Structure formats: structure tokens, C-alpha cells
Amino acid sequence: MSTLLHSASTSSFTSRFSRSTRTFLQRERVAVTNVVRCNLVEPLKFDNGRPSDVLVNGGNTIPSFLAANAHMQDLVTKHDTRLRIFSGTANPALAQEIACYMGLELGKIKIKRFADGEIYVQLQESVRGCDVFLVQPTCPPANENLMELLIMIDACRRASAKNITAVIPYFGYARADRKTQGRESIAAKLVANLITEAGANRVLACDLHSGQSMGYFDIPVDHVYGQPVILDYLASKTICSDDLVVVSPDVGGVARARAFAKKLSDAPLAIVDKRRHGHNVAEVMNLIGDVKGKVAVMVDDMIDTAGTIAKGAKLLHQEGAREVYACSTHAVFSPPAIERLSNGLFQEVIITNTIPVAEHNYFPQLTVLSVANLLGETIWRVHDDCSGGIEPYSSLGID
């Protein structure tokens, strides 16, 4: 299985400098020898079905691979005052992990809701002339989190921030990216206009539902993929590469599954053909490809109600698949997703933390990987005005 990918060693992180440390040392013209970059795709190592124990508000517990950054946190914060990271209320744990990876502290911000539901935002530190990054996925409740993001952007603009980047790990309304019937709205374009008009200068998104959504923005969009994180985890599994087959749960995800299979030792590809009769309702019709006796890895960008992927898994078992893994970047988990995913169809359900998973939604087969290193490295590159095309960071997808 070692031929799949290079798997990072957890113990090596304690001897490595973070990017923030190296940036500071370069500015101080200090000669450094044998510096090794921190691996950006190292997943969080917590047990299946259990949430991370990263503490958001004043805690001292951080993941082991971030420990090397902690001792430089105060030093970097004092010297890199032009980079600020603020978190909304949608996913503060992910924002805290990103800040820890970068050796920075989250900016102080006050967010509250009035009795009538209106949102109030106040920055509690100066951002004048700063490069500001706002971490806020527009996950459920989508409208609440979207409005909160817009108000955060407006607060930064009125506080004279130099650049405002909306870091949106999960972009809600991305599925409404085209008209499938007459008299429908294209909500993805509308949301893009709202973010632009609020005052954002740039958007950083992770695994958009379709690449065309980038064209809806009139500002630069950095689109990164969660695949490296999931691939790195699969490389640590004791699965023979000859037994693998990558499965797309629908025809629309073939390009995504093909790219995934190519990086997974060029594994063979299978496709589940389905017919959708309504929103959040799917019917599996046929399987294209051979999965008999294979370990099937189903790949999708998100799991909502899990209807598509669960029916696909049932078909794979009927066609003779030995094991079925589900891999997805975004875990929306609308009811009855948990019941469908935990009923024994899947050997393991692998997701990332772009969307926070409520503790009562954890089940034994669930594994949550962190994209904090991926987003943290991307933020550094956007801040430093450099590209992601240099190995080993070409998989970031930053142009």
C-alpha cells in the first residue's frame, strides 16, 4: 500500500518548523540549515466516531502535529501584525486549528444575536491596513451563517482592512448553480454577488460542488481540494492496490472520481447510474464497471441525506463488492443521513471537518480528517502572493 501515496509520520512533526516560523526567520536574515517543511495533509489522529478534543476558547490541548508551532506562537504574532484571522460561529474549531498551524492567535471579535434574530458583529481589535481572513462555512443553518459572513465582511471593510478574504470551507447554495427547469433561480450566482458587494476582495473555497461556481464571482477565487487529506489517510490503510476500485455515485461525479482514482495508484473506475425524481430523492438504476471481490471506494464532494451514496453502496454489495468505503469532503448530514450511514453498508465513512459534526451524530464507522493544514498553507500563500505549483504543494490547486 506504500505505493499509493507518501504517508506522513506523526513523530516527524515535532522536529519541523512551521511556515510562520520560517517566514519570520527569513525576515530576520537568520541562517537556518536542514529546515523541513511541515506536511500539509497530515490528518488529525483521533479515534473513529469520536470528536476532536481541540479546545477553542483558551484551552491548552492541540493536536500533536501542531505542537511544534505552539512555542513560536507569541513570537510570530508580535512580528506579523498585518495578517489577521477571524472566526465566525459556524466552525470555530476549524478556525482555531488553522490559527494553530500558522502559529497565530484568532482575532478578537464579538458576535451576538438580538432577541428578534438580528446579528451584531464588532471587531475588538484594529485591522486598519491588515490582510484579513474570515473563516466561515455557510453550512446549516445556511441563511444564518451566510448573513453572519456578510456582516463580518462589512465590519472589516468599514474598519479599513486592506484586503478581506472570505475563507469558505463549505459554500452553501453551490448546488443551485444552473437552471434545470423554467423559472428557477441560480442562487449560487446570487450568493456570489452578495459576498462581492459586501466588500470581500477574494474568496478561498474548498471543493466547490462544480467548478463553474468560480465564474460567478467577480473577484479572485482560490479553489483548493480536500482530496490530498483523504488520499493520505487511505494510504495508511492496509488495502492492496490491486483490490481497489473507485466508484462515482453518479454520472456527474465521474471527473472527480477519475482524478481520485488516478492518484490512488491509477485504480479502476466504476460508475453508479441513477435517476433523480426530485430534490434529495435518488433511485439507483445500474452499475457500470466491475466491483466483484473488490474494495470499493465511493467518492463524492458532499453527503447530504446520504440517499445517493447509501443506495449506491447497496448496489455495490449486490454486485459482489467485498467492502465499501465512503469518502466525502463535506458532511452536511441532513436527516436521515446518520441512520443510512450507520446501518452496516459501509466499512468506514471518511469525511473532513469543513462542516462541524454534532457530537450526537458520531457513529463507530465515522472518521473525521482535518483540512486545517491545507487551508493554513493556502492562507500563507495568498498572504505572501505566491503560487501552489511548486512540489510538494501542487495538489493544493492554487494558481
Short mmCIF file of C-alpha atoms in Angstrom, two decimals:
data_model
loop_
_atom_site.label_atom_id
_atom_site.label_comp_id
_atom_site.label_asym_id
_atom_site.label_seq_id
_atom_site.Cartn_x
_atom_site.Cartn_y
_atom_site.Cartn_z
CA MET A 1 0.00 0.00 0.00
CA SER A 2 3.03 2.22 0.32
CA THR A 3 2.89 2.71 -3.46
CA LEU A 4 -0.33 4.69 -3.16
CA LEU A 5 0.99 7.81 -1.55
CA HIS A 6 3.69 9.03 0.73
CA SER A 7 2.22 8.80 4.23
CA ALA A 8 3.43 11.38 6.72
CA SER A 9 4.94 10.25 10.00
CA THR A 10 3.39 11.81 13.10
CA SER A 11 6.62 11.78 15.08
CA SER A 12 8.43 13.84 12.44
CA PHE A 13 6.27 16.88 13.09
CA THR A 14 7.82 17.63 16.47
CA SER A 15 11.15 18.41 14.76
CA ARG A 16 9.80 20.63 11.99
CA PHE A 17 9.33 24.37 11.78
CA SER A 18 6.02 25.87 10.69
CA ARG A 19 5.80 28.17 7.72
CA SER A 20 5.18 31.08 10.02
CA THR A 21 8.44 30.40 11.86
CA ARG A 22 10.41 30.25 8.63
CA THR A 23 8.86 33.45 7.34
CA PHE A 24 9.92 35.28 10.49
CA LEU A 25 13.44 33.84 10.39
CA GLN A 26 13.83 34.86 6.76
CA ARG A 27 12.84 38.39 7.60
CA GLU A 28 15.39 38.50 10.36
CA ARG A 29 18.07 37.12 7.95
CA VAL A 30 18.92 34.23 10.26
CA ALA A 31 20.71 31.32 8.59
CA VAL A 32 18.81 28.08 9.01
CA THR A 33 20.06 24.67 7.90
CA ASN A 34 18.20 21.41 7.38
CA VAL A 35 14.75 23.03 7.60
CA VAL A 36 11.97 20.66 6.54
CA ARG A 37 8.50 21.89 5.62
CA CYS A 38 5.55 20.76 7.68
CA ASN A 39 3.42 18.23 5.79
CA LEU A 40 0.12 19.87 4.92
CA VAL A 41 -2.04 16.78 4.60
CA GLU A 42 -1.45 15.11 7.96
CA PRO A 43 -4.91 14.15 9.30
CA LEU A 44 -6.00 14.51 12.88
CA LYS A 45 -5.39 11.26 14.72
CA PHE A 46 -8.49 10.74 16.80
CA ASP A 47 -10.48 7.53 17.05
CA ASN A 48 -13.28 6.67 14.67
CA GLY A 49 -16.61 8.05 15.79
CA ARG A 50 -15.12 10.44 18.33
CA PRO A 51 -14.85 14.20 18.03
CA SER A 52 -11.59 16.11 18.23
CA ASP A 53 -10.56 17.36 21.65
CA VAL A 54 -9.18 20.66 20.33
CA LEU A 55 -10.26 23.37 22.75
CA VAL A 56 -11.42 26.60 21.14
CA ASN A 57 -11.71 29.05 23.99
CA GLY A 58 -8.49 29.36 25.92
CA GLY A 59 -7.67 25.65 26.06
CA ASN A 60 -4.18 24.19 26.01
CA THR A 61 -4.91 20.96 24.16
CA ILE A 62 -3.85 20.98 20.49
CA PRO A 63 -3.14 18.16 18.03
CA SER A 64 0.30 16.60 18.32
CA PHE A 65 1.37 17.65 14.84
CA LEU A 66 0.66 21.28 15.75
CA ALA A 67 2.77 21.16 18.91
CA ALA A 68 5.90 22.27 17.06
CA ASN A 69 4.19 25.52 16.12
CA ALA A 70 2.98 26.37 19.61
CA HIS A 71 6.27 27.53 21.10
CA MET A 72 6.68 30.16 18.36
CA GLN A 73 3.12 31.48 18.57
CA ASP A 74 3.85 34.58 20.66
CA LEU A 75 7.00 35.37 18.65
CA VAL A 76 5.28 35.25 15.27
CA THR A 77 2.22 37.16 16.47
CA LYS A 78 4.36 40.09 17.57
CA HIS A 79 6.20 40.37 14.25
CA ASP A 80 3.49 39.53 11.70
CA THR A 81 0.83 42.06 12.64
CA ARG A 82 -0.56 42.50 9.13
CA LEU A 83 -2.16 39.06 8.94
CA ARG A 84 -5.35 38.57 10.92
CA ILE A 85 -7.67 35.56 11.13
CA PHE A 86 -11.18 35.84 12.50
CA SER A 87 -13.73 33.10 13.01
CA GLY A 88 -17.49 33.20 12.73
CA THR A 89 -19.71 30.97 14.82
CA ALA A 90 -20.21 28.29 12.14
CA ASN A 91 -16.96 26.33 12.69
CA PRO A 92 -14.73 27.89 15.37
CA ALA A 93 -12.86 24.61 15.97
CA LEU A 94 -11.53 24.55 12.39
CA ALA A 95 -10.56 28.23 12.58
CA GLN A 96 -8.65 27.54 15.79
CA GLU A 97 -6.76 24.65 14.16
CA ILE A 98 -5.86 26.85 11.19
CA ALA A 99 -4.54 29.54 13.54
CA CYS A 100 -2.54 26.95 15.50
CA TYR A 101 -0.96 25.60 12.30
CA MET A 102 0.04 29.13 11.29
CA GLY A 103 1.37 29.98 14.74
CA LEU A 104 -1.12 32.82 15.17
CA GLU A 105 -3.95 33.67 17.51
CA LEU A 106 -7.51 34.15 16.35
CA GLY A 107 -8.57 37.79 16.18
CA LYS A 108 -10.96 39.08 18.82
CA ILE A 109 -14.47 39.52 17.52
CA LYS A 110 -17.85 39.93 19.19
CA ILE A 111 -20.80 38.21 17.53
CA LYS A 112 -24.24 38.08 19.10
CA ARG A 113 -27.88 37.79 18.13
CA PHE A 114 -30.62 40.10 19.29
CA ALA A 115 -33.97 38.86 20.56
CA ASP A 116 -35.52 39.32 17.11
CA GLY A 117 -32.78 37.24 15.42
CA GLU A 118 -30.70 40.10 14.01
CA ILE A 119 -26.92 39.58 14.03
CA TYR A 120 -24.46 42.00 15.62
CA VAL A 121 -20.73 41.95 14.78
CA GLN A 122 -17.95 44.09 16.26
CA LEU A 123 -14.22 43.64 15.73
CA GLN A 124 -12.48 44.11 19.06
CA GLU A 125 -9.06 44.92 17.65
CA SER A 126 -7.77 47.17 14.88
CA VAL A 127 -7.49 45.76 11.35
CA ARG A 128 -6.56 49.01 9.60
CA GLY A 129 -4.23 48.16 6.71
CA CYS A 130 -4.29 44.44 7.53
CA ASP A 131 -4.75 41.32 5.42
CA VAL A 132 -7.88 39.81 6.99
CA PHE A 133 -9.12 36.23 6.57
CA LEU A 134 -12.63 35.39 7.76
CA VAL A 135 -13.26 31.66 8.35
CA GLN A 136 -16.97 30.94 7.99
CA PRO A 137 -18.53 27.99 6.13
CA THR A 138 -22.10 28.59 5.04
CA CYS A 139 -23.25 25.23 6.39
CA PRO A 140 -26.63 24.62 8.07
CA PRO A 141 -28.23 26.85 9.16
CA ALA A 142 -27.12 28.22 5.80
CA ASN A 143 -29.00 31.50 5.85
CA GLU A 144 -27.85 32.39 9.39
CA ASN A 145 -24.20 31.63 8.63
CA LEU A 146 -24.27 33.39 5.27
CA MET A 147 -25.73 36.55 6.78
CA GLU A 148 -23.16 36.43 9.57
CA LEU A 149 -20.36 36.20 6.99
CA LEU A 150 -21.72 39.19 5.08
CA ILE A 151 -21.88 41.30 8.24
CA MET A 152 -18.34 40.24 9.22
CA ILE A 153 -17.09 41.32 5.78
CA ASP A 154 -18.89 44.65 6.09
CA ALA A 155 -17.42 45.23 9.57
CA CYS A 156 -13.88 44.63 8.24
CA ARG A 157 -14.44 46.90 5.25
CA ARG A 158 -15.68 49.72 7.47
CA ALA A 159 -12.68 49.15 9.76
CA SER A 160 -10.35 49.93 6.83
CA ALA A 161 -8.91 46.44 6.30
CA LYS A 162 -6.55 46.42 3.33
CA ASN A 163 -7.67 43.03 1.96
CA ILE A 164 -10.59 40.86 3.02
CA THR A 165 -10.60 37.16 2.12
CA ALA A 166 -13.69 35.08 2.83
CA VAL A 167 -12.47 31.59 3.74
CA ILE A 168 -15.50 29.41 2.99
CA PRO A 169 -14.63 25.73 3.61
CA TYR A 170 -18.17 24.77 2.58
CA PHE A 171 -20.00 27.00 0.11
CA GLY A 172 -23.75 26.71 0.65
CA TYR A 173 -26.15 27.11 -2.29
CA ALA A 174 -23.43 25.69 -4.57
CA ARG A 175 -25.85 23.06 -5.90
CA ALA A 176 -28.13 25.80 -7.25
CA ASP A 177 -25.59 26.59 -9.97
CA ARG A 178 -27.81 26.29 -13.05
CA LYS A 179 -31.42 26.22 -14.20
CA THR A 180 -32.77 22.69 -14.53
CA GLN A 181 -36.35 23.85 -15.08
CA GLY A 182 -38.03 27.03 -16.18
CA ARG A 183 -38.47 29.97 -13.79
CA GLU A 184 -35.80 28.72 -11.34
CA SER A 185 -33.27 30.93 -9.61
CA ILE A 186 -29.49 30.46 -9.80
CA ALA A 187 -28.84 31.00 -6.10
CA ALA A 188 -25.10 30.30 -6.35
CA LYS A 189 -24.67 33.41 -8.51
CA LEU A 190 -26.83 35.46 -6.15
CA VAL A 191 -24.73 34.43 -3.12
CA ALA A 192 -21.53 35.22 -5.03
CA ASN A 193 -22.86 38.71 -5.77
CA LEU A 194 -23.77 39.23 -2.11
CA ILE A 195 -20.27 38.29 -0.92
CA THR A 196 -18.68 40.54 -3.54
CA GLU A 197 -20.92 43.53 -2.82
CA ALA A 198 -20.40 43.14 0.94
CA GLY A 199 -16.75 44.04 0.37
CA ALA A 200 -14.75 40.82 0.03
CA ASN A 201 -11.64 41.11 -2.15
CA ARG A 202 -11.04 37.37 -2.52
CA VAL A 203 -12.69 34.02 -1.77
CA LEU A 204 -10.97 30.84 -0.61
CA ALA A 205 -13.22 27.81 -1.05
CA CYS A 206 -12.76 24.08 -0.63
CA ASP A 207 -14.25 21.52 -3.02
CA LEU A 208 -16.97 23.52 -4.72
CA HIS A 209 -19.85 21.40 -5.99
CA SER A 210 -18.99 22.43 -9.53
CA GLY A 211 -16.03 24.36 -10.91
CA GLN A 212 -18.31 26.73 -12.79
CA SER A 213 -19.24 28.38 -9.48
CA MET A 214 -15.86 30.13 -9.53
CA GLY A 215 -17.03 32.06 -12.58
CA TYR A 216 -19.96 33.51 -10.64
CA PHE A 217 -17.59 35.69 -8.61
CA ASP A 218 -16.27 38.98 -9.95
CA ILE A 219 -13.31 38.71 -7.56
CA PRO A 220 -10.43 36.15 -7.45
CA VAL A 221 -11.32 32.69 -6.16
CA ASP A 222 -8.76 30.23 -4.79
CA HIS A 223 -10.23 26.75 -5.06
CA VAL A 224 -8.49 24.00 -3.08
CA TYR A 225 -9.36 20.33 -2.89
CA GLY A 226 -9.77 18.06 0.11
CA GLN A 227 -8.56 15.02 -1.85
CA PRO A 228 -4.95 15.12 -0.57
CA VAL A 229 -6.17 14.77 3.02
CA ILE A 230 -8.37 11.77 2.24
CA LEU A 231 -5.77 10.17 -0.05
CA ASP A 232 -3.12 10.45 2.64
CA TYR A 233 -5.41 8.68 5.09
CA LEU A 234 -6.25 5.91 2.62
CA ALA A 235 -2.53 5.40 2.04
CA SER A 236 -2.22 4.44 5.70
CA LYS A 237 -4.83 1.68 5.30
CA THR A 238 -3.66 -1.89 4.71
CA ILE A 239 -5.53 -2.30 1.43
CA CYS A 240 -3.85 -3.99 -1.54
CA SER A 241 -3.82 -1.65 -4.52
CA ASP A 242 -4.92 -4.50 -6.82
CA ASP A 243 -8.16 -4.82 -4.82
CA LEU A 244 -9.18 -1.18 -5.08
CA VAL A 245 -11.85 0.27 -7.32
CA VAL A 246 -13.01 3.88 -7.16
CA VAL A 247 -16.74 4.38 -7.60
CA SER A 248 -18.58 7.53 -8.63
CA PRO A 249 -22.07 7.59 -7.05
CA ASP A 250 -23.50 9.38 -10.10
CA VAL A 251 -22.56 10.32 -13.65
CA GLY A 252 -21.98 13.96 -12.66
CA GLY A 253 -19.13 12.97 -10.33
CA VAL A 254 -17.15 10.93 -12.89
CA ALA A 255 -14.47 13.60 -13.40
CA ARG A 256 -13.94 13.86 -9.64
CA ALA A 257 -13.75 10.08 -9.21
CA ARG A 258 -11.40 9.71 -12.18
CA ALA A 259 -8.97 12.25 -10.72
CA PHE A 260 -9.19 10.48 -7.35
CA ALA A 261 -8.54 7.06 -8.94
CA LYS A 262 -5.54 8.38 -10.87
CA LYS A 263 -3.86 9.47 -7.64
CA LEU A 264 -4.79 6.19 -5.98
CA SER A 265 -2.32 4.08 -7.99
CA ASP A 266 -4.45 4.58 -11.09
CA ALA A 267 -7.19 2.36 -9.67
CA PRO A 268 -10.00 1.18 -11.97
CA LEU A 269 -13.22 3.20 -12.11
CA ALA A 270 -16.87 2.22 -11.73
CA ILE A 271 -19.97 4.39 -12.10
CA VAL A 272 -23.37 4.16 -10.46
CA ASP A 273 -26.09 5.24 -12.87
CA LYS A 274 -29.05 6.82 -11.12
CA ARG A 275 -32.21 8.67 -11.97
CA ARG A 276 -33.28 11.53 -9.70
CA HIS A 277 -37.03 12.12 -9.50
CA GLY A 278 -36.95 15.02 -7.05
CA HIS A 279 -34.75 17.01 -4.68
CA ASN A 280 -32.94 14.76 -2.16
CA VAL A 281 -34.52 11.67 -3.78
CA ALA A 282 -32.41 9.28 -5.85
CA GLU A 283 -33.03 5.91 -7.49
CA VAL A 284 -30.15 3.66 -8.47
CA MET A 285 -30.61 2.01 -11.83
CA ASN A 286 -27.40 0.31 -12.94
CA LEU A 287 -23.67 -0.19 -12.30
CA ILE A 288 -21.04 0.45 -14.95
CA GLY A 289 -17.83 -1.42 -14.15
CA ASP A 290 -16.67 -4.47 -12.21
CA VAL A 291 -16.55 -4.49 -8.40
CA LYS A 292 -16.80 -8.21 -7.65
CA GLY A 293 -14.39 -9.15 -4.86
CA LYS A 294 -13.05 -5.59 -4.74
CA VAL A 295 -12.76 -2.91 -2.08
CA ALA A 296 -14.98 -0.13 -3.40
CA VAL A 297 -14.16 3.49 -2.51
CA MET A 298 -17.10 5.78 -3.20
CA VAL A 299 -16.06 9.40 -3.74
CA ASP A 300 -18.32 12.46 -3.64
CA ASP A 301 -17.95 16.11 -2.73
CA MET A 302 -20.70 16.04 -0.09
CA ILE A 303 -23.07 13.78 1.80
CA ASP A 304 -26.44 15.41 2.47
CA THR A 305 -29.23 12.96 3.21
CA ALA A 306 -26.97 10.05 2.12
CA GLY A 307 -29.70 8.68 -0.15
CA THR A 308 -27.50 8.53 -3.24
CA ILE A 309 -24.45 7.04 -1.59
CA ALA A 310 -26.42 4.55 0.53
CA LYS A 311 -28.34 3.18 -2.46
CA GLY A 312 -25.09 3.03 -4.38
CA ALA A 313 -23.44 1.05 -1.58
CA LYS A 314 -26.35 -1.39 -1.51
CA LEU A 315 -25.94 -1.95 -5.25
CA LEU A 316 -22.18 -2.48 -4.85
CA HIS A 317 -22.77 -5.19 -2.25
CA GLN A 318 -25.29 -6.84 -4.56
CA GLU A 319 -22.68 -6.82 -7.32
CA GLY A 320 -20.16 -8.61 -5.07
CA ALA A 321 -18.04 -5.83 -3.54
CA ARG A 322 -16.09 -7.11 -0.52
CA GLU A 323 -16.02 -3.78 1.36
CA VAL A 324 -17.38 -0.32 0.69
CA TYR A 325 -15.76 2.92 1.88
CA ALA A 326 -17.47 6.31 1.57
CA CYS A 327 -15.23 9.37 1.13
CA SER A 328 -16.58 12.90 1.10
CA THR A 329 -15.21 16.37 1.83
CA HIS A 330 -18.40 17.94 3.17
CA ALA A 331 -20.59 16.18 5.74
CA VAL A 332 -23.91 18.05 5.61
CA PHE A 333 -25.67 15.09 7.29
CA SER A 334 -29.30 16.13 6.92
CA PRO A 335 -31.74 13.60 8.43
CA PRO A 336 -31.89 10.65 7.91
CA ALA A 337 -28.21 10.54 6.85
CA ILE A 338 -26.90 9.09 10.13
CA GLU A 339 -29.31 6.15 10.05
CA ARG A 340 -28.38 5.36 6.45
CA LEU A 341 -24.64 5.59 7.01
CA SER A 342 -24.52 3.58 10.25
CA ASN A 343 -26.66 0.62 9.18
CA GLY A 344 -23.72 -1.61 8.19
CA LEU A 345 -23.42 -0.84 4.47
CA PHE A 346 -20.08 0.92 4.92
CA GLN A 347 -16.82 -0.35 6.33
CA GLU A 348 -15.88 3.27 7.02
CA VAL A 349 -17.25 6.73 6.28
CA ILE A 350 -14.39 9.21 5.79
CA ILE A 351 -15.13 12.93 5.87
CA THR A 352 -13.34 16.18 6.66
CA ASN A 353 -14.11 18.91 9.17
CA THR A 354 -15.15 21.62 6.69
CA ILE A 355 -18.55 21.32 8.40
CA PRO A 356 -18.67 20.67 12.16
CA VAL A 357 -20.29 17.37 13.09
CA ALA A 358 -22.53 17.46 16.16
CA GLU A 359 -21.39 15.05 18.84
CA HIS A 360 -24.66 13.13 18.75
CA ASN A 361 -24.12 12.46 15.03
CA TYR A 362 -20.93 10.45 15.54
CA PHE A 363 -21.11 6.72 14.91
CA PRO A 364 -18.47 3.96 15.05
CA GLN A 365 -17.73 3.87 11.30
CA LEU A 366 -17.16 7.64 11.06
CA THR A 367 -13.66 9.08 10.62
CA VAL A 368 -13.13 12.85 10.56
CA LEU A 369 -9.95 14.28 8.99
CA SER A 370 -8.77 17.86 9.35
CA VAL A 371 -8.22 20.29 6.47
CA ALA A 372 -6.63 22.87 8.79
CA ASN A 373 -3.11 22.36 7.42
CA LEU A 374 -4.38 22.57 3.86
CA LEU A 375 -6.25 25.83 4.44
CA GLY A 376 -3.49 27.24 6.65
CA GLU A 377 -0.86 26.68 3.97
CA THR A 378 -3.14 28.22 1.36
CA ILE A 379 -3.71 31.29 3.52
CA TRP A 380 0.06 31.75 3.87
CA ARG A 381 0.48 31.54 0.10
CA VAL A 382 -2.32 34.03 -0.57
CA HIS A 383 -0.83 36.38 2.03
CA ASP A 384 2.66 36.03 0.55
CA ASP A 385 1.39 36.35 -3.05
CA CYS A 386 2.90 33.05 -4.15
CA SER A 387 1.58 30.04 -6.06
CA GLY A 388 0.89 26.44 -5.08
CA GLY A 389 2.51 24.95 -8.18
CA ILE A 390 5.81 24.01 -6.51
CA GLU A 391 6.09 20.42 -5.28
CA PRO A 392 5.00 19.07 -2.89
CA TYR A 393 2.20 21.64 -2.85
CA SER A 394 0.93 21.29 -6.43
CA SER A 395 -2.05 19.32 -5.13
CA LEU A 396 -3.29 22.45 -3.39
CA GLY A 397 -4.82 23.61 -6.63
CA ILE A 398 -3.74 27.25 -6.17
CA ASP A 399 -2.97 29.03 -9.44
#
